[in-house]
Amino acid sequence: MNTKTNLPPEPSPAGSLREKAEAHFRMRNEAVPENVETLSPEELRTVLHELRVHQIELEMQNEELRHAQEALDAARARYFELFDLAPVGYVTVSEAGMILESNLTAASLLGLPRGELVKRRIGSVVLPEDQDIYYLTRRALLEAGHPQTCALRLLKADGAPIWVRMHASLAADGSGPILRISFSDISEMRRSYEQLRRSEEIFRTVADYTYDWEYWQGADGRLIYLSPSCERITGYPRENFLENNSLLKAIVHPEDAELFAAHLSAMQKEDSALLREGRAAFTPSASAPSCAEVDFRIIKKDGSVAHLVHGCQPVFDASGAYSGRRVSNRDATVRRQAENALQKKNAEMEAFTNTVSHDLKSPLVTIKTFLGYLEKDISDPAATAKDLGYIHDAADKMGRLLDELLALSRIGHKGNVPVDVPLQDVVQEALRLVAGQIAERGVCVGITREPILLHGDRPRLVEAFQNLLDNAVKFLGDQPAPRIEVGAEHEGGKIVLFVRDNGKGIDPRHKARLFGLFEKLDPHTPGSGMGLATVRRIVEAHGGQIEALSDGPGKGSTFRFTLAETQWSQPS
């Protein structure tokens, strides 16, 4: 901004102009006699002509002066409009920081009379918190010589701050560098920016912290937004999906690929209509593809499988044009596992009910039958005693079955405080409980020396090993050198425990029945058939799984199982 405008020179005072005119007249007419009466007619005509020409010259000069004055007035008006009434505030500032000039806009912006603003220090109208911004901008301008721009707050006369964009350039006069500074009021823009920032913050908070995996796919198929939850659910970071729009399709479980492809095909058909007709083509209903959820499995980055519930719906802009789809993927893995577990439990309950009904009916039939005999044999003491013996045996069997069922039902519900206990301690305690059977059969028992630490309900763990050892002794058969081995091995990062024998083995046809209630593969062996069912319940209550392996009859058996939180103990 240059305040030194090239304006026309102002006219000289009237007295000075008169004196110059008189001198000019005398110079031009010094040859003319004072007494005009002595002049000849020809000389008079010449003098008259000169006077008339001079008059015209004066009139022309006067016209030029009038035009010059009008031009001066117009220039002053333009100067006022361009400088004082400019839409931005202008000030010039000395190197020492004094405001030398100011336009009316700058004064109005700060709520000060122009006379009060001029000669103030520029720092007095800058908010104290923003002083550094001003002085850093000033230093950069003086050092580089290039115009500088920044945003800062000025202080109005009433103390209220006002946001401005400051543009500073460098000029010079005889006394040193001059800063030409313009201020643009950006308060409204800052308010809009703050509202936009707050709106963005709300959107990001809601979108980025949603528990489900949300994304917005544009009408052209590109991903516009993707919530960070995708990494928690799939193991793949957000960047992987943004770089590869087909990643979700790529990680769908092979067995569900056809289901997902059919869903995508339905969406593409609907998209065609939505692109042509916009919102008018969409009618929300239960039968609309967009309103239907699809369940499928994905293979996560670590190789594990997760269940997703996938739902998507079209979105439209303010004009009703189709803008793509908003998609929600909910991790249903835990729910699916719970549903599968419930189905398994329901199947077990049905089998349990059928088994209990059958096994409890047997002693009841016995009791009822011998009560009928008892009525006939009431006069025969020996026959009566025999009948009562059968009735007592049947009642005792029913009592034992009920006690074992009650104990089985309590596994996993009522337990002792979990403890850490060495594997060898648990096995030794279980061996003491079956010492009679082992000694009678002459079994050699081997126990691993690996420092393995079990964690769980100690009495239940002892019970599990007791049943496995007891089962192994029962099915050793005629093995001349019976042996049972208790050990552990690594498999897939887990510790797998096992109880192995060299007895009768297992017929592959009977493996599915091994862990069922009241299942006795050999009806001549003692027990109720609850042992292995109890073992499985204890193992599952400790977060593990159990399986039975055998190469066939006569080739021995191995029961392998895991228990959660089993670890190699560190030597002390």
Coordinates of C-alpha atoms in Angstrom, one line a residue:
M1 CA 0.0 0.0 0.0
N2 CA 1.5 3.3 -1.1
T3 CA 0.0 6.4 0.4
K4 CA 2.0 8.8 -1.8
T5 CA -0.5 9.1 -4.6
N6 CA 0.5 11.2 -7.7
L7 CA -2.0 14.0 -7.4
P8 CA -2.2 17.2 -9.5
P9 CA -0.4 20.2 -7.8
E10 CA -2.6 22.6 -5.9
P11 CA -3.0 26.1 -7.4
S12 CA -1.0 29.0 -6.0
P13 CA -2.6 31.6 -3.8
A14 CA -4.5 34.4 -5.6
G15 CA -2.0 37.2 -4.6
S16 CA 1.0 35.4 -6.0
L17 CA -0.8 34.7 -9.2
R18 CA -1.8 38.4 -9.5
E19 CA 1.8 39.6 -9.1
K20 CA 3.1 37.2 -11.7
A21 CA 0.4 38.4 -14.1
E22 CA 1.3 42.1 -13.5
A23 CA 4.9 41.4 -14.2
H24 CA 4.1 39.5 -17.4
F25 CA 1.9 42.3 -18.5
R26 CA 4.6 44.9 -17.9
M27 CA 7.2 42.8 -19.8
R28 CA 4.9 42.4 -22.8
N29 CA 3.7 46.1 -23.0
E30 CA 6.8 48.0 -22.0
A31 CA 7.2 49.1 -25.6
V32 CA 3.6 50.4 -25.6
P33 CA 3.4 54.2 -24.9
E34 CA 1.4 55.3 -21.8
N35 CA -0.5 57.8 -23.8
V36 CA -2.7 55.8 -26.2
E37 CA -3.9 59.0 -27.8
T38 CA -0.6 59.3 -29.6
L39 CA -1.1 55.8 -31.1
S40 CA -2.1 55.5 -34.7
P41 CA -5.2 53.5 -35.6
E42 CA -3.0 50.6 -36.8
E43 CA -1.1 50.5 -33.5
L44 CA -4.4 50.6 -31.6
R45 CA -5.7 47.7 -33.6
T46 CA -2.5 45.7 -32.8
V47 CA -2.8 46.4 -29.1
L48 CA -6.5 45.5 -29.1
H49 CA -5.7 42.2 -30.9
E50 CA -3.0 41.4 -28.3
L51 CA -5.4 42.1 -25.4
R52 CA -8.1 39.9 -26.9
V53 CA -5.7 37.0 -27.6
H54 CA -4.4 37.3 -24.0
Q55 CA -7.9 37.3 -22.7
I56 CA -8.6 34.0 -24.6
E57 CA -5.3 32.6 -23.2
L58 CA -6.4 33.4 -19.7
E59 CA -9.8 31.9 -20.3
M60 CA -8.2 28.7 -21.7
Q61 CA -5.8 28.5 -18.7
N62 CA -8.7 29.0 -16.3
E63 CA -10.5 26.1 -18.0
E64 CA -7.4 24.0 -17.7
L65 CA -7.2 24.9 -14.0
R66 CA -10.8 23.9 -13.5
H67 CA -10.3 20.6 -15.2
A68 CA -7.2 20.0 -13.0
Q69 CA -9.2 20.8 -9.9
E70 CA -11.9 18.4 -10.9
A71 CA -9.2 15.7 -11.6
L72 CA -7.7 16.4 -8.2
D73 CA -11.1 16.0 -6.5
A74 CA -11.8 12.8 -8.4
A75 CA -8.3 11.4 -7.4
R76 CA -9.0 12.3 -3.8
A77 CA -12.4 10.6 -4.0
R78 CA -10.7 7.5 -5.5
Y79 CA -8.0 7.6 -2.9
F80 CA -10.7 7.7 -0.2
E81 CA -12.6 4.8 -1.7
L82 CA -9.6 2.7 -2.3
F83 CA -7.7 3.4 0.9
D84 CA -10.1 4.5 3.6
L85 CA -13.2 2.5 2.5
A86 CA -11.3 -0.7 1.4
P87 CA -12.9 -4.0 2.6
V88 CA -9.7 -4.7 4.5
G89 CA -7.8 -2.7 7.1
Y90 CA -4.6 -1.1 6.1
V91 CA -1.8 0.3 8.3
T92 CA 1.8 1.2 7.8
V93 CA 4.1 0.4 10.6
S94 CA 7.6 1.8 11.3
E95 CA 10.6 -0.4 11.9
A96 CA 10.2 0.5 15.6
G97 CA 6.6 -0.8 15.6
M98 CA 4.7 2.5 15.5
I99 CA 1.5 2.7 13.4
L100 CA 2.2 5.6 11.0
E101 CA -1.0 5.5 8.9
S102 CA -4.3 3.7 9.0
N103 CA -7.4 3.6 6.9
L104 CA -10.9 3.9 8.3
T105 CA -11.6 0.2 7.9
A106 CA -8.7 -0.7 10.2
A107 CA -9.9 1.8 12.8
S108 CA -13.5 0.6 12.5
L109 CA -12.3 -3.1 12.8
L110 CA -10.7 -2.2 16.1
G111 CA -13.4 0.1 17.3
L112 CA -11.0 3.1 17.6
P113 CA -11.0 6.6 16.1
R114 CA -8.3 6.7 13.4
G115 CA -6.6 9.5 15.3
E116 CA -6.2 7.2 18.3
L117 CA -4.9 4.3 16.3
V118 CA -2.2 6.2 14.6
K119 CA 1.0 6.6 16.6
R120 CA 0.1 3.6 18.7
R121 CA 2.5 0.6 19.0
I122 CA 1.3 -2.3 16.8
G123 CA 1.8 -4.7 19.7
S124 CA -0.8 -2.9 21.8
V125 CA -3.6 -4.1 19.5
V126 CA -2.4 -7.7 19.2
L127 CA -3.7 -10.2 21.7
P128 CA -0.9 -11.1 24.2
E129 CA -1.2 -14.8 23.5
D130 CA -0.6 -14.1 19.8
Q131 CA 2.3 -11.6 20.2
D132 CA 4.8 -14.3 19.2
I133 CA 2.9 -15.0 16.0
Y134 CA 3.2 -11.3 15.0
Y135 CA 6.8 -10.9 15.9
L136 CA 7.9 -14.2 14.2
T137 CA 6.0 -13.0 11.0
R138 CA 7.7 -9.6 11.3
R139 CA 11.1 -11.1 11.7
A140 CA 10.6 -13.5 8.7
L141 CA 9.5 -10.4 6.6
L142 CA 12.5 -8.4 7.5
E143 CA 15.0 -11.2 7.0
A144 CA 13.5 -12.6 3.7
G145 CA 12.0 -9.5 2.3
H146 CA 9.1 -11.6 0.9
P147 CA 5.5 -10.9 1.8
Q148 CA 4.3 -13.0 4.9
T149 CA 0.9 -14.1 5.9
C150 CA -0.4 -15.4 9.2
A151 CA -3.6 -15.7 11.3
L152 CA -3.8 -14.1 14.7
R153 CA -6.1 -12.2 17.1
L154 CA -6.3 -8.5 17.5
L155 CA -7.8 -6.7 20.5
K156 CA -10.8 -4.4 19.9
A157 CA -11.3 -1.2 22.0
D158 CA -13.8 -3.1 24.2
G159 CA -11.2 -5.8 24.9
A160 CA -12.9 -8.4 22.7
P161 CA -10.6 -10.5 20.5
I162 CA -11.1 -10.7 16.8
W163 CA -9.5 -13.2 14.4
V164 CA -7.8 -11.6 11.3
R165 CA -5.6 -12.8 8.5
M166 CA -2.6 -10.5 8.4
H167 CA -0.7 -9.9 5.2
A168 CA 2.6 -7.9 5.5
S169 CA 4.9 -6.6 2.8
L170 CA 8.0 -4.4 3.0
A171 CA 8.5 -0.9 1.7
A172 CA 11.0 1.8 2.4
D173 CA 11.3 5.6 2.8
G174 CA 14.1 7.8 3.7
S175 CA 14.0 6.8 7.4
G176 CA 14.2 3.1 7.0
P177 CA 12.0 0.0 6.2
I178 CA 8.2 0.4 6.4
L179 CA 5.8 -2.5 7.0
R180 CA 2.6 -2.4 4.9
I181 CA 0.1 -4.5 6.7
S182 CA -3.5 -5.5 5.8
F183 CA -6.0 -7.1 8.1
S184 CA -9.0 -9.3 6.9
D185 CA -11.7 -10.2 9.4
I186 CA -11.9 -14.0 9.4
S187 CA -13.9 -14.3 12.6
E188 CA -16.9 -15.8 10.8
M189 CA -14.6 -18.2 8.9
R190 CA -13.0 -19.3 12.2
R191 CA -16.4 -19.9 13.7
S192 CA -17.4 -22.0 10.7
Y193 CA -14.1 -23.8 10.9
E194 CA -14.6 -24.5 14.6
Q195 CA -18.1 -25.8 13.9
L196 CA -16.7 -28.0 11.1
R197 CA -13.9 -29.2 13.3
R198 CA -16.4 -30.0 16.1
S199 CA -18.6 -31.8 13.6
E200 CA -15.7 -33.8 12.3
E201 CA -14.7 -34.6 15.9
I202 CA -18.2 -35.9 16.7
F203 CA -18.2 -38.0 13.5
R204 CA -14.8 -39.4 14.2
T205 CA -15.6 -40.2 17.8
V206 CA -18.8 -42.0 16.8
A207 CA -17.3 -43.7 13.8
D208 CA -13.8 -44.6 14.9
Y209 CA -14.9 -45.9 18.4
T210 CA -17.8 -48.0 17.2
Y211 CA -17.4 -51.6 18.3
D212 CA -18.6 -53.1 15.0
W213 CA -16.6 -52.8 11.8
E214 CA -18.3 -50.0 9.8
Y215 CA -17.4 -48.7 6.4
W216 CA -18.8 -46.5 3.6
Q217 CA -18.4 -47.8 0.1
G218 CA -18.9 -45.2 -2.7
A219 CA -21.1 -45.7 -5.7
D220 CA -17.9 -46.4 -7.7
G221 CA -17.0 -49.2 -5.3
R222 CA -14.1 -47.4 -3.6
L223 CA -13.9 -47.4 0.2
I224 CA -14.5 -43.8 1.4
Y225 CA -14.4 -44.5 5.2
L226 CA -13.4 -47.6 7.2
S227 CA -13.6 -47.8 11.0
P228 CA -10.5 -49.1 12.9
S229 CA -12.5 -52.0 14.3
C230 CA -11.7 -53.9 11.2
E231 CA -8.3 -54.7 12.6
R232 CA -9.7 -56.1 15.9
I233 CA -12.1 -58.3 14.0
T234 CA -10.0 -59.5 11.1
G235 CA -6.4 -58.8 12.2
Y236 CA -5.8 -56.7 9.0
P237 CA -5.2 -52.9 9.6
R238 CA -7.4 -50.3 8.0
E239 CA -4.7 -49.4 5.4
N240 CA -4.8 -52.9 3.9
F241 CA -8.6 -52.6 3.1
L242 CA -8.2 -49.0 1.7
E243 CA -5.4 -50.2 -0.6
N244 CA -7.3 -53.3 -1.7
N245 CA -11.1 -53.0 -2.1
S246 CA -11.4 -56.7 -2.6
L247 CA -9.7 -57.8 0.6
L248 CA -13.0 -58.7 2.4
K249 CA -14.0 -60.9 -0.5
A250 CA -10.5 -62.5 -0.4
I251 CA -10.7 -63.5 3.2
V252 CA -14.2 -65.0 3.1
H253 CA -14.1 -68.7 4.2
P254 CA -14.0 -70.9 1.1
E255 CA -17.1 -72.8 2.2
D256 CA -19.1 -69.4 2.4
A257 CA -17.6 -67.9 -0.8
E258 CA -20.7 -68.8 -2.9
L259 CA -23.0 -67.3 -0.3
F260 CA -21.1 -64.1 -0.2
A261 CA -20.8 -63.9 -4.0
A262 CA -24.6 -64.3 -4.3
H263 CA -25.0 -61.4 -1.8
L264 CA -22.7 -59.2 -3.8
S265 CA -24.5 -60.0 -7.0
A266 CA -27.9 -59.0 -5.5
M267 CA -26.3 -55.7 -4.3
Q268 CA -24.9 -55.0 -7.8
K269 CA -28.3 -55.5 -9.4
E270 CA -29.9 -53.1 -6.9
D271 CA -27.0 -50.6 -7.4
S272 CA -27.9 -50.3 -11.1
A273 CA -31.4 -49.1 -10.4
L274 CA -30.2 -46.8 -7.6
L275 CA -27.6 -45.1 -9.9
R276 CA -30.3 -44.5 -12.5
E277 CA -33.2 -43.3 -10.3
G278 CA -31.6 -42.4 -6.9
R279 CA -33.7 -42.6 -3.7
A280 CA -36.9 -43.1 -5.7
A281 CA -35.7 -46.6 -6.6
F282 CA -35.3 -47.7 -3.0
T283 CA -38.2 -49.0 -1.0
P284 CA -37.2 -50.4 2.4
S285 CA -38.8 -53.7 3.0
A286 CA -38.0 -57.1 4.5
S287 CA -37.6 -58.5 1.0
A288 CA -35.2 -55.8 -0.2
P289 CA -31.6 -57.1 -0.6
S290 CA -30.3 -54.1 1.3
C291 CA -32.4 -55.0 4.3
A292 CA -31.3 -58.6 4.5
E293 CA -28.3 -59.6 6.7
V294 CA -26.0 -62.3 5.6
D295 CA -23.9 -64.5 7.9
F296 CA -20.6 -65.9 6.8
R297 CA -17.2 -66.8 8.0
I298 CA -13.9 -65.2 7.4
I299 CA -10.3 -66.4 7.8
K300 CA -8.5 -63.9 10.0
K301 CA -4.9 -62.8 9.5
D302 CA -3.7 -65.3 12.2
G303 CA -5.5 -68.1 10.4
S304 CA -8.4 -68.4 12.9
V305 CA -12.0 -68.3 11.8
A306 CA -14.5 -65.6 12.7
H307 CA -18.2 -65.4 12.1
L308 CA -19.6 -62.1 10.7
V309 CA -23.1 -60.7 10.5
H310 CA -22.9 -58.5 7.4
G311 CA -25.6 -55.8 6.7
C312 CA -25.5 -53.0 4.2
Q313 CA -27.9 -50.3 3.1
P314 CA -27.8 -47.6 0.4
V315 CA -27.1 -44.0 1.3
F316 CA -28.1 -40.8 -0.7
D317 CA -27.0 -37.2 -0.8
A318 CA -29.2 -34.2 -0.1
S319 CA -30.4 -34.3 -3.7
G320 CA -31.4 -37.9 -3.5
A321 CA -28.6 -39.2 -5.7
Y322 CA -27.1 -42.6 -4.8
S323 CA -23.9 -42.2 -2.8
G324 CA -23.0 -45.8 -2.2
R325 CA -23.5 -48.1 0.8
R326 CA -23.0 -48.0 4.5
V327 CA -21.9 -51.4 5.7
S328 CA -21.8 -52.9 9.2
N329 CA -19.9 -56.1 10.0
R330 CA -20.7 -57.4 13.5
D331 CA -18.4 -60.1 15.0
A332 CA -20.7 -62.9 15.9
T333 CA -18.0 -65.5 16.7
V334 CA -18.7 -65.6 20.4
R335 CA -22.5 -65.8 19.8
R336 CA -22.0 -68.6 17.2
Q337 CA -19.8 -70.5 19.6
A338 CA -22.4 -70.1 22.3
E339 CA -25.1 -71.3 20.0
N340 CA -23.1 -74.3 18.9
A341 CA -22.3 -75.0 22.5
L342 CA -26.0 -74.7 23.4
Q343 CA -26.9 -77.1 20.5
K344 CA -24.3 -79.5 21.7
K345 CA -25.7 -79.3 25.3
N346 CA -29.2 -79.7 24.1
A347 CA -28.1 -82.8 22.2
E348 CA -26.3 -84.1 25.3
M349 CA -29.4 -83.3 27.4
E350 CA -31.6 -85.3 25.0
A351 CA -29.2 -88.2 25.1
F352 CA -28.8 -87.8 28.8
T353 CA -32.6 -87.9 29.3
N354 CA -32.9 -91.0 27.1
T355 CA -30.1 -92.7 28.8
V356 CA -31.2 -91.9 32.3
S357 CA -34.7 -92.9 31.5
H358 CA -33.5 -96.3 30.2
D359 CA -30.9 -97.0 33.0
L360 CA -33.2 -96.0 35.8
K361 CA -36.1 -98.0 34.4
S362 CA -33.9 -101.2 34.6
P363 CA -33.7 -101.3 38.5
L364 CA -37.4 -100.2 38.7
V365 CA -38.4 -103.1 36.5
T366 CA -36.3 -105.4 38.7
I367 CA -38.0 -104.0 41.8
K368 CA -41.5 -104.3 40.3
T369 CA -40.8 -107.8 39.1
F370 CA -39.6 -109.1 42.4
L371 CA -42.3 -107.4 44.3
G372 CA -44.7 -109.6 42.2
Y373 CA -42.6 -112.6 43.1
L374 CA -42.6 -111.5 46.7
E375 CA -46.4 -111.6 46.8
K376 CA -46.3 -115.2 45.6
D377 CA -43.4 -116.3 47.8
I378 CA -44.5 -114.5 51.0
S379 CA -45.2 -117.9 52.7
D380 CA -41.7 -119.2 51.8
P381 CA -39.0 -117.5 53.9
A382 CA -36.1 -118.6 51.7
A383 CA -37.8 -117.4 48.5
T384 CA -38.9 -114.2 50.2
A385 CA -35.3 -113.4 51.3
K386 CA -34.1 -114.0 47.8
D387 CA -36.7 -111.7 46.3
L388 CA -35.9 -109.0 48.9
G389 CA -32.2 -109.3 48.0
Y390 CA -32.9 -108.6 44.4
I391 CA -35.0 -105.7 45.4
H392 CA -32.3 -104.2 47.6
D393 CA -29.7 -104.7 44.9
A394 CA -31.9 -102.9 42.4
A395 CA -32.6 -100.0 44.9
D396 CA -28.8 -99.7 45.6
K397 CA -28.0 -99.6 41.9
M398 CA -30.6 -96.8 41.4
G399 CA -29.1 -94.9 44.4
R400 CA -25.6 -95.2 43.0
L401 CA -26.8 -94.0 39.6
L402 CA -28.6 -91.0 41.1
D403 CA -25.5 -90.1 43.2
E404 CA -23.2 -90.3 40.2
L405 CA -25.6 -88.2 38.1
L406 CA -25.7 -85.6 40.8
A407 CA -21.9 -85.5 41.0
L408 CA -21.7 -85.2 37.3
S409 CA -24.1 -82.3 37.2
R410 CA -22.1 -80.4 39.7
I411 CA -18.9 -80.5 37.7
G412 CA -18.1 -77.0 36.4
H413 CA -20.7 -75.4 38.7
K414 CA -19.6 -76.0 42.2
G415 CA -15.9 -76.2 42.6
N416 CA -12.9 -75.5 44.7
V417 CA -10.6 -72.5 44.4
P418 CA -8.2 -73.0 41.4
V419 CA -4.6 -73.7 42.4
D420 CA -1.3 -74.4 40.6
V421 CA -0.2 -78.0 41.3
P422 CA 2.5 -80.2 39.7
L423 CA 1.3 -82.9 37.4
Q424 CA 3.2 -85.6 39.3
D425 CA 1.4 -84.7 42.6
V426 CA -2.0 -85.1 40.9
V427 CA -1.1 -88.4 39.3
Q428 CA 0.4 -89.8 42.5
E429 CA -2.8 -88.9 44.5
A430 CA -4.9 -90.6 41.8
L431 CA -2.7 -93.7 41.8
R432 CA -3.2 -94.1 45.6
L433 CA -6.9 -94.2 45.0
V434 CA -6.6 -97.1 42.4
A435 CA -3.6 -98.8 44.1
G436 CA -5.6 -101.9 44.8
Q437 CA -6.6 -102.6 41.2
I438 CA -3.0 -101.8 40.0
A439 CA -1.4 -104.1 42.5
E440 CA -3.9 -106.9 41.8
R441 CA -3.2 -106.7 38.1
G442 CA 0.6 -106.1 38.5
V443 CA 0.6 -103.0 36.3
C444 CA 3.8 -101.0 35.7
V445 CA 3.0 -97.3 35.7
G446 CA 5.4 -94.7 34.2
I447 CA 5.0 -91.0 35.0
T448 CA 6.8 -88.2 33.1
R449 CA 9.4 -86.2 35.0
E450 CA 8.8 -83.0 32.9
P451 CA 8.2 -80.0 35.2
I452 CA 4.5 -79.5 34.2
L453 CA 2.2 -77.3 36.3
L454 CA -1.5 -77.8 36.2
H455 CA -4.0 -75.0 37.1
G456 CA -7.5 -75.8 38.3
D457 CA -9.8 -77.5 40.9
R458 CA -7.3 -80.0 42.4
P459 CA -9.9 -82.6 43.6
R460 CA -11.5 -82.6 40.1
L461 CA -8.2 -83.0 38.4
V462 CA -7.4 -86.0 40.7
E463 CA -10.8 -87.4 39.9
A464 CA -10.1 -87.1 36.1
F465 CA -6.8 -89.0 36.3
Q466 CA -8.3 -91.5 38.7
N467 CA -11.0 -92.4 36.2
L468 CA -8.5 -92.6 33.3
L469 CA -6.2 -94.9 35.3
D470 CA -9.1 -97.0 36.5
N471 CA -10.4 -97.3 32.9
A472 CA -6.9 -98.3 31.6
V473 CA -6.6 -101.1 34.3
K474 CA -10.1 -102.4 33.4
F475 CA -9.2 -102.8 29.7
L476 CA -5.7 -104.3 30.0
G477 CA -7.1 -107.7 29.1
D478 CA -4.7 -110.6 29.1
Q479 CA -1.6 -108.5 28.5
P480 CA 1.2 -110.4 30.2
A481 CA 3.2 -107.2 30.8
P482 CA 0.6 -104.6 31.5
R483 CA 1.8 -101.0 31.4
I484 CA 0.3 -97.5 31.8
E485 CA 2.2 -94.4 30.9
V486 CA 1.2 -90.8 32.0
G487 CA 3.1 -88.1 30.0
A488 CA 2.9 -84.9 28.1
E489 CA 4.0 -83.6 24.7
H490 CA 4.1 -80.3 22.7
E491 CA 1.6 -79.8 19.9
G492 CA 0.9 -76.5 18.2
G493 CA 2.2 -74.4 21.0
K494 CA 0.1 -76.3 23.6
I495 CA 0.9 -78.9 26.2
V496 CA -1.1 -82.1 25.5
L497 CA -1.4 -84.6 28.4
F498 CA -1.9 -88.3 27.8
V499 CA -2.7 -91.6 29.6
R500 CA -1.5 -94.5 27.4
D501 CA -2.0 -98.3 28.0
N502 CA -1.0 -101.5 26.1
G503 CA -4.4 -103.2 26.7
K504 CA -7.3 -104.3 24.6
G505 CA -7.5 -101.2 22.4
I506 CA -10.7 -99.7 21.0
D507 CA -12.8 -100.9 18.1
P508 CA -13.2 -97.9 15.7
R509 CA -17.0 -98.6 15.7
H510 CA -17.3 -97.8 19.3
K511 CA -15.2 -94.5 19.5
A512 CA -18.3 -92.3 19.2
R513 CA -19.8 -93.9 22.3
L514 CA -16.7 -93.7 24.6
F515 CA -17.6 -90.5 26.4
G516 CA -21.4 -91.1 26.6
L517 CA -23.4 -91.5 29.8
F518 CA -23.7 -95.0 31.1
E519 CA -21.8 -96.3 28.1
K520 CA -20.1 -99.7 28.8
L521 CA -18.3 -101.2 25.9
D522 CA -17.8 -104.4 27.9
P523 CA -20.9 -105.2 30.1
H524 CA -18.8 -107.6 32.2
T525 CA -16.6 -104.9 33.6
P526 CA -17.5 -103.2 36.9
G527 CA -18.8 -99.7 37.1
S528 CA -21.8 -97.7 35.8
G529 CA -20.3 -96.4 32.6
M530 CA -20.0 -92.8 33.9
G531 CA -16.2 -92.7 34.3
L532 CA -15.2 -91.3 30.9
A533 CA -18.2 -89.0 30.7
T534 CA -17.0 -87.5 34.0
V535 CA -13.5 -87.1 32.6
R536 CA -14.8 -85.2 29.6
R537 CA -16.9 -82.9 31.8
I538 CA -14.0 -82.1 34.0
V539 CA -11.6 -81.5 31.1
E540 CA -14.2 -79.2 29.4
A541 CA -14.8 -77.4 32.7
H542 CA -11.1 -76.6 32.7
G543 CA -11.1 -75.2 29.2
G544 CA -9.7 -78.2 27.5
Q545 CA -10.6 -81.0 25.1
I546 CA -10.2 -84.8 25.1
E547 CA -9.9 -87.5 22.5
A548 CA -9.3 -91.2 22.4
L549 CA -6.8 -92.9 20.0
S550 CA -6.3 -96.5 19.2
D551 CA -4.9 -98.5 16.3
G552 CA -7.6 -101.1 16.9
P553 CA -8.4 -104.1 19.1
G554 CA -5.4 -105.5 21.0
K555 CA -3.2 -102.5 20.2
G556 CA -3.7 -100.4 23.3
S557 CA -5.4 -97.0 23.8
T558 CA -4.3 -93.4 24.4
F559 CA -6.4 -90.7 25.9
R560 CA -5.0 -87.3 25.0
F561 CA -6.4 -84.0 26.5
T562 CA -5.6 -80.4 27.2
L563 CA -6.2 -78.2 30.2
A564 CA -6.2 -74.4 30.0
E565 CA -3.3 -72.6 31.7
T566 CA -1.1 -75.7 31.8
Q567 CA 2.5 -74.6 31.6
W568 CA 6.1 -75.8 32.0
S569 CA 7.1 -74.8 35.6
Q570 CA 10.3 -72.8 36.0
P571 CA 12.9 -74.5 38.2
S572 CA 13.3 -72.7 41.5

